């Protein structure tokens, strides 16, 4: 969570969404592609130090943009979730847009 928070703007919101899932809300953003790329690098580029040695960590990111005709927050989250699972299927450590 800390690494995600370090990669976003102060007006963006990072929160736990599930057991090991986080949501990042990017108000006033045309595209999440640049932020997704920054998040991927921000997590993967620095291993986490442990007593057993460095632990490499990666993330899979699904992102979607609120568009006209959206049926509310649940619709946006469903689109984002579909993109997340596509990122996992395509090999992880990647971002996929819906």
Coordinates of N, CA and C in Angstrom, one line a residue:
X1 N 0.8 -1.2 0.0 CA 0.0 0.0 0.0 C 0.9 1.3 0.0
X2 N 1.9 1.2 0.8 CA 2.8 2.4 0.8 C 3.5 2.7 -0.5
X3 N 3.9 1.6 -1.2 CA 4.5 1.8 -2.5 C 3.5 2.4 -3.5
X4 N 2.3 2.0 -3.4 CA 1.2 2.5 -4.3 C 1.0 4.0 -4.0
X5 N 0.9 4.3 -2.7 CA 0.7 5.7 -2.3 C 1.8 6.6 -2.8
X6 N 3.0 6.1 -2.8 CA 4.2 6.9 -3.2 C 4.1 7.2 -4.7
X7 N 3.4 6.5 -5.5 CA 3.4 6.7 -6.9 C 2.2 7.5 -7.4
X8 N 1.3 7.9 -6.6 CA 0.1 8.7 -7.0 C 0.2 10.1 -6.5
X9 N -0.7 10.9 -7.0 CA -0.8 12.3 -6.5 C -1.5 12.4 -5.2
X10 N -1.4 13.6 -4.5 CA -2.0 13.7 -3.2 C -3.5 13.7 -3.3
X11 N -4.1 14.1 -4.4 CA -5.5 14.0 -4.5 C -6.1 12.6 -4.9
X12 N -5.2 11.7 -5.2 CA -5.7 10.3 -5.6 C -5.9 9.6 -4.2
X13 N -6.7 8.5 -4.3 CA -7.0 7.8 -3.1 C -6.6 6.3 -3.4
X14 N -5.8 5.7 -2.4 CA -5.5 4.3 -2.4 C -6.1 3.7 -1.2
X15 N -6.8 2.5 -1.5 CA -7.4 1.8 -0.4 C -7.5 0.3 -0.7
X16 N -7.5 -0.4 0.4 CA -7.6 -1.9 0.3 C -9.1 -2.2 -0.2
X17 N -9.1 -3.1 -1.2 CA -10.4 -3.4 -1.8 C -10.8 -4.8 -1.5
X18 N -9.9 -5.7 -1.2 CA -10.1 -7.1 -0.9 C -8.9 -7.6 -0.1
X19 N -8.8 -8.9 0.0 CA -7.7 -9.5 0.8 C -6.3 -9.0 0.3
X20 N -6.0 -9.1 -0.9 CA -4.8 -8.6 -1.4 C -5.0 -7.7 -2.6
X21 N -6.1 -7.1 -2.7 CA -6.4 -6.2 -3.8 C -6.6 -4.8 -3.3
X22 N -6.1 -3.8 -4.1 CA -6.2 -2.4 -3.7 C -6.9 -1.7 -4.9
X23 N -7.6 -0.6 -4.5 CA -8.2 0.3 -5.5 C -7.5 1.6 -5.4
X24 N -7.3 2.2 -6.6 CA -6.8 3.5 -6.7 C -7.7 4.4 -7.5
X25 N -8.2 5.4 -6.9 CA -9.1 6.4 -7.6 C -8.4 7.6 -8.0
X26 N -8.5 7.9 -9.3 CA -7.7 9.0 -9.9 C -8.6 10.0 -10.4
X27 N -9.1 11.0 -9.6 CA -10.0 12.0 -10.0 C -9.3 12.9 -11.0
X28 N -10.1 13.5 -12.0 CA -9.6 14.4 -12.9 C -8.4 13.9 -13.7
X29 N -8.5 12.6 -14.2 CA -7.5 11.9 -14.9 C -8.1 11.4 -16.2
X30 N -7.5 11.8 -17.4 CA -8.0 11.4 -18.7 C -7.7 9.9 -18.9
X31 N -6.5 9.4 -18.5 CA -6.1 8.1 -18.8 C -5.3 7.5 -17.6
X32 N -5.6 6.3 -17.2 CA -4.8 5.7 -16.1 C -3.6 5.0 -16.5
X33 N -3.3 5.0 -17.9 CA -2.1 4.3 -18.4 C -0.8 4.7 -17.8
X34 N -0.6 6.0 -17.7 CA 0.7 6.5 -17.2 C 0.8 6.1 -15.7
X35 N -0.3 6.3 -14.9 CA -0.2 5.9 -13.5 C 0.0 4.4 -13.3
X36 N -0.7 3.6 -14.2 CA -0.5 2.2 -14.1 C 0.9 1.8 -14.3
X37 N 1.6 2.4 -15.3 CA 3.0 2.1 -15.6 C 3.9 2.5 -14.4
X38 N 3.6 3.6 -13.8 CA 4.3 4.1 -12.6 C 4.1 3.1 -11.4
X39 N 2.9 2.6 -11.3 CA 2.6 1.7 -10.2 C 3.3 0.4 -10.3
X40 N 3.3 -0.1 -11.6 CA 4.0 -1.4 -11.9 C 5.5 -1.2 -11.5
X41 N 6.1 -0.2 -11.9 CA 7.6 0.0 -11.7 C 7.8 0.3 -10.2
X42 N 6.9 1.1 -9.6 CA 7.1 1.5 -8.2 C 7.1 0.3 -7.2
X43 N 6.4 -0.8 -7.6 CA 6.3 -2.0 -6.8 C 7.4 -2.9 -7.2
X44 N 7.6 -3.2 -8.5 CA 8.6 -4.2 -8.9 C 10.0 -3.8 -8.9
X45 N 10.3 -2.5 -8.9 CA 11.7 -2.1 -9.1 C 12.6 -2.2 -7.8
X46 N 11.9 -2.3 -6.7 CA 12.7 -2.4 -5.4 C 12.2 -3.6 -4.6
X47 N 13.0 -4.7 -4.5 CA 12.6 -5.8 -3.7 C 12.5 -5.4 -2.2
X48 N 11.6 -6.2 -1.5 CA 11.4 -5.9 -0.1 C 12.4 -6.7 0.7
X49 N 13.2 -6.0 1.5 CA 14.2 -6.7 2.3 C 13.5 -7.6 3.4
X50 N 14.0 -8.8 3.5 CA 13.5 -9.7 4.6 C 14.7 -10.4 5.2
X51 N 14.5 -11.1 6.3 CA 15.6 -11.8 6.9 C 16.2 -12.9 6.0
X52 N 15.4 -13.4 5.1 CA 15.8 -14.5 4.2 C 16.4 -13.9 2.9
X53 N 16.5 -12.6 2.8 CA 17.0 -12.0 1.6 C 15.9 -11.2 0.9
X54 N 16.2 -10.5 -0.2 CA 15.3 -9.6 -0.9 C 14.1 -10.4 -1.5
X55 N 12.9 -9.9 -1.4 CA 11.7 -10.5 -1.9 C 11.2 -9.7 -3.1
X56 N 11.2 -10.2 -4.3 CA 10.7 -9.5 -5.4 C 9.2 -9.6 -5.4
X57 N 8.5 -8.4 -5.7 CA 7.1 -8.4 -5.7 C 6.6 -7.7 -7.0
X58 N 5.6 -8.2 -7.5 CA 5.0 -7.6 -8.7 C 3.5 -7.4 -8.5
X59 N 2.9 -6.7 -9.4 CA 1.4 -6.4 -9.3 C 0.8 -6.6 -10.7
X60 N -0.5 -7.0 -10.6 CA -1.3 -7.0 -11.9 C -2.3 -5.9 -11.7
X61 N -2.5 -5.1 -12.7 CA -3.4 -3.9 -12.6 C -4.5 -4.0 -13.7
X62 N -5.7 -3.8 -13.2 CA -6.8 -3.6 -14.2 C -7.3 -2.2 -14.0
X63 N -7.5 -1.5 -15.1 CA -8.0 -0.1 -14.9 C -9.1 0.2 -15.9
X64 N -10.0 1.0 -15.5 CA -11.1 1.4 -16.3 C -11.5 2.9 -16.0
X65 N -12.0 3.5 -17.0 CA -12.3 5.0 -16.9 C -13.9 5.1 -16.8
X66 N -14.3 6.0 -15.9 CA -15.7 6.3 -15.8 C -16.1 7.0 -17.1
X67 N -17.1 6.5 -17.8 CA -17.5 7.0 -19.1 C -19.0 7.3 -19.1
X68 N -19.5 8.1 -20.0 CA -21.0 8.3 -20.1 C -21.7 7.0 -20.2
X69 N -22.8 6.9 -19.6 CA -23.6 5.7 -19.7 C -23.2 4.6 -18.6
X70 N -22.2 5.0 -17.8 CA -21.8 4.1 -16.7 C -23.0 3.9 -15.7
X71 N -23.2 2.7 -15.3 CA -24.3 2.4 -14.4 C -24.0 2.5 -13.0
X72 N -23.0 3.3 -12.6 CA -22.6 3.6 -11.3 C -21.3 2.9 -10.9
X73 N -21.0 3.1 -9.6 CA -19.7 2.6 -9.1 C -19.6 1.1 -9.3
X74 N -20.6 0.3 -9.1 CA -20.5 -1.2 -9.2 C -20.2 -1.6 -10.6
X75 N -20.7 -0.8 -11.6 CA -20.4 -1.1 -13.0 C -18.9 -0.8 -13.3
X76 N -18.4 0.3 -12.8 CA -17.0 0.7 -12.9 C -16.1 -0.4 -12.3
X77 N -16.4 -0.8 -11.1 CA -15.6 -1.8 -10.4 C -15.7 -3.1 -11.1
X78 N -16.8 -3.5 -11.7 CA -16.9 -4.8 -12.5 C -16.0 -4.7 -13.7
X79 N -16.0 -3.6 -14.4 CA -15.1 -3.4 -15.6 C -13.6 -3.5 -15.1
X80 N -13.3 -2.8 -14.0 CA -11.9 -2.8 -13.5 C -11.5 -4.2 -13.2
X81 N -12.4 -5.0 -12.5 CA -12.1 -6.4 -12.1 C -11.9 -7.3 -13.3
X82 N -12.7 -7.1 -14.4 CA -12.5 -7.9 -15.6 C -11.1 -7.6 -16.2
X83 N -10.7 -6.3 -16.2 CA -9.4 -6.0 -16.7 C -8.3 -6.6 -15.8
X84 N -8.5 -6.6 -14.5 CA -7.5 -7.1 -13.5 C -7.3 -8.6 -13.8
X85 N -8.4 -9.4 -14.0 CA -8.2 -10.8 -14.3 C -7.6 -11.1 -15.6
X86 N -7.8 -10.2 -16.6 CA -7.2 -10.3 -17.9 C -5.7 -10.1 -17.7
X87 N -5.3 -9.1 -16.9 CA -3.8 -8.9 -16.6 C -3.2 -10.1 -16.0
X88 N -3.9 -10.8 -15.1 CA -3.4 -12.0 -14.5 C -3.3 -13.1 -15.5
X89 N -4.3 -13.3 -16.3 CA -4.2 -14.3 -17.4 C -3.1 -14.1 -18.4
X90 N -2.8 -12.9 -18.7 CA -1.8 -12.5 -19.7 C -0.4 -12.6 -19.2
X91 N -0.2 -13.0 -17.9 CA 1.1 -13.2 -17.5 C 1.5 -12.4 -16.2
X92 N 0.6 -11.7 -15.6 CA 0.9 -10.9 -14.4 C 1.9 -9.8 -14.7
X93 N 2.2 -9.0 -13.6 CA 3.1 -7.9 -13.7 C 2.8 -7.0 -14.9
X94 N 1.5 -6.7 -15.1 CA 1.1 -5.9 -16.3 C -0.2 -5.2 -16.0
X95 N -0.5 -4.2 -16.8 CA -1.7 -3.4 -16.6 C -2.5 -3.6 -17.9
X96 N -3.8 -3.8 -17.6 CA -4.8 -4.0 -18.7 C -5.9 -3.0 -18.5
X97 N -6.3 -2.4 -19.6 CA -7.5 -1.4 -19.5 C -8.7 -2.1 -20.1
X98 N -9.9 -1.7 -19.5 CA -11.1 -2.2 -20.0 C -11.8 -1.1 -20.8

